[in-house]
mmCIF file of C-alpha atoms in Angstrom:
data_model
loop_
_atom_site.group_PDB
_atom_site.id
_atom_site.type_symbol
_atom_site.label_atom_id
_atom_site.label_comp_id
_atom_site.label_asym_id
_atom_site.label_seq_id
_atom_site.Cartn_x
_atom_site.Cartn_y
_atom_site.Cartn_z
ATOM 1 C CA ASN A 1 59.330 53.821 262.739
ATOM 2 C CA ALA A 2 56.946 52.652 265.451
ATOM 3 C CA GLY A 3 59.632 50.363 266.923
ATOM 4 C CA VAL A 4 58.240 47.447 268.918
ATOM 5 C CA THR A 5 54.492 47.417 269.458
ATOM 6 C CA GLN A 6 52.493 45.093 271.711
ATOM 7 C CA THR A 7 48.807 44.387 272.037
ATOM 8 C CA PRO A 8 46.778 44.313 274.168
ATOM 9 C CA LYS A 9 48.034 46.697 276.861
ATOM 10 C CA PHE A 10 46.025 44.983 279.586
ATOM 11 C CA ARG A 11 43.979 41.809 279.819
ATOM 12 C CA ILE A 12 42.151 39.864 282.506
ATOM 13 C CA LEU A 13 41.845 36.117 281.957
ATOM 14 C CA LYS A 14 40.032 33.421 283.858
ATOM 15 C CA ILE A 15 41.938 30.296 284.855
ATOM 16 C CA GLY A 16 42.053 27.864 281.934
ATOM 17 C CA GLN A 17 41.394 30.440 279.224
ATOM 18 C CA SER A 18 43.832 30.979 276.383
ATOM 19 C CA MET A 19 45.100 34.079 274.649
ATOM 20 C CA THR A 20 47.757 35.363 272.299
ATOM 21 C CA LEU A 21 49.954 38.333 273.077
ATOM 22 C CA GLN A 22 50.907 40.129 269.902
ATOM 23 C CA CYS A 23 54.305 41.660 269.172
ATOM 24 C CA THR A 24 55.368 43.453 266.002
ATOM 25 C CA GLN A 25 58.547 45.301 265.118
ATOM 26 C CA ASP A 26 59.186 47.422 262.038
ATOM 27 C CA MET A 27 62.976 47.656 262.312
ATOM 28 C CA ASN A 28 63.729 44.510 260.290
ATOM 29 C CA HIS A 29 65.391 42.893 263.293
ATOM 30 C CA ASN A 30 65.936 39.156 263.077
ATOM 31 C CA TYR A 31 66.345 38.527 266.808
ATOM 32 C CA MET A 32 63.239 38.816 268.998
ATOM 33 C CA TYR A 33 62.485 37.941 272.620
ATOM 34 C CA TRP A 34 59.672 37.510 275.100
ATOM 35 C CA TYR A 35 60.268 38.347 278.755
ATOM 36 C CA ARG A 36 58.044 38.347 281.795
ATOM 37 C CA GLN A 37 58.537 40.771 284.653
ATOM 38 C CA ASP A 38 57.272 39.990 288.124
ATOM 39 C CA PRO A 39 57.501 42.519 290.974
ATOM 40 C CA GLY A 40 60.986 42.599 292.438
ATOM 41 C CA MET A 41 62.184 39.843 290.092
ATOM 42 C CA GLY A 42 63.670 41.646 287.109
ATOM 43 C CA LEU A 43 62.954 40.210 283.656
ATOM 44 C CA LYS A 44 63.085 36.529 282.801
ATOM 45 C CA LEU A 45 63.357 35.196 279.262
ATOM 46 C CA ILE A 46 60.451 33.017 278.095
ATOM 47 C CA TYR A 47 61.254 32.337 274.435
ATOM 48 C CA TYR A 48 63.400 33.845 271.736
ATOM 49 C CA SER A 49 63.774 33.707 267.982
ATOM 50 C CA VAL A 50 66.740 34.345 265.718
ATOM 51 C CA GLY A 51 64.702 34.516 262.539
ATOM 52 C CA ALA A 52 61.510 33.488 260.813
ATOM 53 C CA GLY A 53 60.805 29.831 261.505
ATOM 54 C CA ILE A 54 63.429 29.555 264.279
ATOM 55 C CA THR A 55 62.467 29.692 267.941
ATOM 56 C CA ASP A 56 63.963 28.354 271.159
ATOM 57 C CA LYS A 57 63.177 28.195 274.854
ATOM 58 C CA GLY A 58 64.453 30.646 277.392
ATOM 59 C CA GLU A 59 64.630 30.371 281.146
ATOM 60 C CA VAL A 60 60.880 30.050 281.910
ATOM 61 C CA PRO A 61 59.071 28.538 278.858
ATOM 62 C CA ASN A 62 56.544 26.272 280.618
ATOM 63 C CA GLY A 63 52.939 27.205 279.865
ATOM 64 C CA TYR A 64 53.814 29.251 276.775
ATOM 65 C CA ASN A 65 54.259 28.730 273.058
ATOM 66 C CA VAL A 66 55.585 30.939 270.282
ATOM 67 C CA SER A 67 55.739 31.041 266.527
ATOM 68 C CA ARG A 68 57.668 33.184 264.068
ATOM 69 C CA SER A 69 56.225 33.077 260.577
ATOM 70 C CA THR A 70 57.493 36.530 259.557
ATOM 71 C CA THR A 71 60.404 38.761 260.511
ATOM 72 C CA GLU A 72 58.023 41.361 261.912
ATOM 73 C CA ASP A 73 55.742 39.296 264.166
ATOM 74 C CA PHE A 74 56.484 37.161 267.213
ATOM 75 C CA PRO A 75 53.259 36.197 269.034
ATOM 76 C CA LEU A 76 53.251 34.534 272.462
ATOM 77 C CA ARG A 77 50.488 32.030 273.200
ATOM 78 C CA LEU A 78 49.136 31.056 276.606
ATOM 79 C CA GLU A 79 47.071 27.877 276.247
ATOM 80 C CA LEU A 80 45.727 27.267 279.771
ATOM 81 C CA ALA A 81 46.095 30.407 281.831
ATOM 82 C CA ALA A 82 47.144 29.949 285.460
ATOM 83 C CA PRO A 83 47.410 32.509 288.290
ATOM 84 C CA SER A 84 51.202 32.042 288.197
ATOM 85 C CA GLN A 85 51.168 33.649 284.743
ATOM 86 C CA THR A 86 49.948 36.949 286.162
ATOM 87 C CA SER A 87 52.761 39.253 285.132
ATOM 88 C CA VAL A 88 53.845 42.003 282.782
ATOM 89 C CA TYR A 89 55.063 40.668 279.445
ATOM 90 C CA PHE A 90 57.617 42.472 277.326
ATOM 91 C CA CYS A 91 58.633 41.808 273.766
ATOM 92 C CA ALA A 92 62.037 42.989 272.547
ATOM 93 C CA SER A 93 64.158 42.893 269.436
ATOM 94 C CA ILE A 94 67.753 43.594 268.480
ATOM 95 C CA ASP A 95 69.688 44.316 265.336
ATOM 96 C CA GLN A 96 72.044 41.331 265.386
ATOM 97 C CA ARG A 97 74.568 43.258 263.280
ATOM 98 C CA GLU A 98 74.953 45.893 266.009
ATOM 99 C CA VAL A 99 78.054 45.342 268.123
ATOM 100 C CA ARG A 100 76.523 46.455 271.412
ATOM 101 C CA LYS A 101 73.264 44.515 270.882
ATOM 102 C CA THR A 102 70.801 47.107 272.202
ATOM 103 C CA GLN A 103 67.476 45.501 273.075
ATOM 104 C CA TYR A 104 64.479 47.577 271.999
ATOM 105 C CA PHE A 105 61.484 46.858 274.190
ATOM 106 C CA GLY A 106 57.785 47.242 273.567
ATOM 107 C CA PRO A 107 55.523 48.963 276.120
ATOM 108 C CA GLY A 108 54.409 45.682 277.670
ATOM 109 C CA THR A 109 51.190 43.739 278.205
ATOM 110 C CA ARG A 110 49.861 43.528 281.748
ATOM 111 C CA LEU A 111 48.097 40.194 282.306
ATOM 112 C CA LEU A 112 45.962 39.285 285.298
ATOM 113 C CA VAL A 113 44.775 35.683 285.669
ATOM 114 C CA LEU A 114 41.954 35.164 288.138
ATOM 115 C CA THR B 1 73.957 29.698 285.992
ATOM 116 C CA GLN B 2 74.777 33.364 285.600
ATOM 117 C CA LEU B 3 73.190 35.564 288.215
ATOM 118 C CA LEU B 4 73.244 39.330 288.615
ATOM 119 C CA GLU B 5 72.438 40.738 292.022
ATOM 120 C CA GLN B 6 71.551 44.379 292.427
ATOM 121 C CA SER B 7 71.640 46.418 295.578
ATOM 122 C CA PRO B 8 69.896 48.137 297.075
ATOM 123 C CA GLN B 9 66.482 46.892 295.949
ATOM 124 C CA PHE B 10 64.823 50.168 296.967
ATOM 125 C CA LEU B 11 66.240 53.660 297.265
ATOM 126 C CA SER B 12 64.281 56.708 298.404
ATOM 127 C CA ILE B 13 66.203 59.975 298.497
ATOM 128 C CA GLN B 14 65.750 63.729 298.380
ATOM 129 C CA GLU B 15 66.446 65.838 295.342
ATOM 130 C CA GLY B 16 70.105 66.871 295.194
ATOM 131 C CA GLU B 17 71.490 63.798 296.951
ATOM 132 C CA ASN B 18 74.001 61.420 295.393
ATOM 133 C CA LEU B 19 73.456 57.672 295.126
ATOM 134 C CA THR B 20 75.118 54.506 293.906
ATOM 135 C CA VAL B 21 73.496 51.298 292.671
ATOM 136 C CA TYR B 22 75.525 48.100 292.517
ATOM 137 C CA CYS B 23 75.329 45.099 290.214
ATOM 138 C CA ASN B 24 77.367 42.050 291.245
ATOM 139 C CA SER B 25 77.973 38.549 289.953
ATOM 140 C CA SER B 26 80.258 35.600 290.573
ATOM 141 C CA SER B 27 80.468 35.145 286.789
ATOM 142 C CA VAL B 28 82.563 37.061 284.298
ATOM 143 C CA PHE B 29 80.580 38.982 281.710
ATOM 144 C CA SER B 30 81.867 40.124 278.339
ATOM 145 C CA SER B 31 79.802 43.282 278.777
ATOM 146 C CA LEU B 32 77.126 44.718 281.028
ATOM 147 C CA GLN B 33 74.254 46.993 280.199
ATOM 148 C CA TRP B 34 72.185 49.367 282.311
ATOM 149 C CA TYR B 35 68.531 50.003 281.498
ATOM 150 C CA ARG B 36 66.049 52.461 282.975
ATOM 151 C CA GLN B 37 62.342 51.652 283.094
ATOM 152 C CA GLU B 38 59.521 54.061 283.856
ATOM 153 C CA PRO B 39 56.083 52.887 285.053
ATOM 154 C CA GLY B 40 53.980 51.446 282.238
ATOM 155 C CA GLU B 41 56.856 51.356 279.769
ATOM 156 C CA GLY B 42 59.549 48.964 278.638
ATOM 157 C CA PRO B 43 63.210 49.274 279.667
ATOM 158 C CA VAL B 44 65.378 51.705 277.722
ATOM 159 C CA LEU B 45 69.108 51.203 277.335
ATOM 160 C CA LEU B 46 71.291 53.778 279.115
ATOM 161 C CA VAL B 47 74.772 52.401 278.507
ATOM 162 C CA THR B 48 76.869 49.357 277.607
ATOM 163 C CA VAL B 49 80.254 48.791 279.249
ATOM 164 C CA VAL B 50 82.611 46.280 277.679
ATOM 165 C CA THR B 51 86.138 46.792 279.049
ATOM 166 C CA GLY B 52 87.235 45.939 282.586
ATOM 167 C CA GLY B 53 87.740 49.174 284.520
ATOM 168 C CA GLU B 54 85.785 51.196 281.981
ATOM 169 C CA VAL B 55 84.043 54.347 283.165
ATOM 170 C CA LYS B 56 81.296 55.992 281.120
ATOM 171 C CA LYS B 57 79.493 59.217 281.885
ATOM 172 C CA LEU B 58 76.026 60.200 280.739
ATOM 173 C CA LYS B 59 75.350 63.701 282.088
ATOM 174 C CA ARG B 60 74.923 63.178 285.877
ATOM 175 C CA LEU B 61 75.138 59.375 285.595
ATOM 176 C CA THR B 62 78.483 57.583 285.892
ATOM 177 C CA PHE B 63 78.785 53.899 285.058
ATOM 178 C CA GLN B 64 81.734 51.720 285.965
ATOM 179 C CA PHE B 65 82.645 48.175 284.945
ATOM 180 C CA GLY B 66 84.748 46.273 287.436
ATOM 181 C CA ASP B 67 88.314 45.325 286.551
ATOM 182 C CA ALA B 68 87.421 41.622 286.669
ATOM 183 C CA ARG B 69 84.211 42.200 284.661
ATOM 184 C CA LYS B 70 82.093 40.659 287.416
ATOM 185 C CA ASP B 71 80.466 43.824 288.708
ATOM 186 C CA SER B 72 79.277 47.262 287.738
ATOM 187 C CA SER B 73 77.992 50.378 289.435
ATOM 188 C CA LEU B 74 75.766 53.292 288.552
ATOM 189 C CA HIS B 75 76.369 56.573 290.364
ATOM 190 C CA ILE B 76 73.955 59.478 290.085
ATOM 191 C CA THR B 77 75.100 62.929 291.154
ATOM 192 C CA ALA B 78 72.591 65.487 292.410
ATOM 193 C CA ALA B 79 69.555 63.298 291.764
ATOM 194 C CA GLN B 80 66.429 64.896 290.357
ATOM 195 C CA PRO B 81 62.782 63.758 290.465
ATOM 196 C CA GLY B 82 63.082 62.922 286.771
ATOM 197 C CA ASP B 83 65.602 60.207 287.688
ATOM 198 C CA THR B 84 62.833 58.253 289.419
ATOM 199 C CA GLY B 85 62.414 54.799 287.924
ATOM 200 C CA LEU B 86 63.534 51.186 287.933
ATOM 201 C CA TYR B 87 67.194 50.664 287.081
ATOM 202 C CA LEU B 88 68.200 47.275 285.705
ATOM 203 C CA CYS B 89 71.597 45.816 284.955
ATOM 204 C CA ALA B 90 71.872 43.054 282.368
ATOM 205 C CA GLY B 91 74.544 40.878 280.829
ATOM 206 C CA PRO B 92 74.714 38.426 277.911
ATOM 207 C CA THR B 93 73.381 34.944 278.682
ATOM 208 C CA LEU B 94 75.919 32.500 277.337
ATOM 209 C CA ALA B 95 74.848 29.067 276.081
ATOM 210 C CA GLY B 96 77.378 27.028 274.178
ATOM 211 C CA GLY B 97 79.568 30.051 273.593
ATOM 212 C CA THR B 98 77.032 32.398 272.024
ATOM 213 C CA SER B 99 74.291 34.460 273.605
ATOM 214 C CA TYR B 100 72.104 35.163 270.543
ATOM 215 C CA GLY B 101 71.513 38.514 272.178
ATOM 216 C CA LYS B 102 69.816 36.951 275.193
ATOM 217 C CA LEU B 103 70.151 38.877 278.430
ATOM 218 C CA THR B 104 70.261 37.940 282.090
ATOM 219 C CA PHE B 105 68.784 40.745 284.203
ATOM 220 C CA GLY B 106 69.327 41.758 287.774
ATOM 221 C CA GLN B 107 66.198 42.111 289.895
ATOM 222 C CA GLY B 108 66.310 45.894 289.613
ATOM 223 C CA THR B 109 66.616 48.901 291.895
ATOM 224 C CA ILE B 110 63.562 51.088 292.389
ATOM 225 C CA LEU B 111 64.709 54.684 292.801
ATOM 226 C CA THR B 112 62.405 57.404 294.086
ATOM 227 C CA VAL B 113 63.678 60.984 294.177
ATOM 228 C CA HIS B 114 61.519 63.325 296.231
ATOM 229 C CA PRO B 115 61.358 67.029 295.367
#
């Protein structure tokens, strides 16, 4: 199993550009999450999904959109990139049947908005 | 709003020293998790504590959950350069009685162990 994979690893965007961060997991997990990590700020939840077709906002959803058409994929869309969206983005998934709810994280996408 | 505060934010020590990282909240958590993150990678779960007063050991790492389930600590004995990384505590984010696996993270402790 590859686990959780994310692409791209690094991207530079100009203000106002759009992009999609890809996330795929091959563990058949229903629950998936997008976090952003800023220096010294821990991780903050952007959006999450409990299954295909079901998504909901997290703590910091403004400026982002998500979709979940399959169990495996959970892309994150930035429509109008702003410097405040410069961050490292992590996708994660859990097996909702697991009692301890271990979150499995991808390697992250580093985004720089100039 | 549930908040988790970690201290210290930075820790720079010599190989062989002992250290403790704290994770505190004014809220009660049903469980707390500790993750370790290395540069360029995602966090990896170290341990989950679920019972007040619980102590778990993972080789040289000892994790404790406070009796009131509002705090936790991570103690490393005889630190090694391989322990260098970002240590994060996290607890379930409750909304309407269920967390859906969502986590609230502390801001992290950056540990550097010098040879």
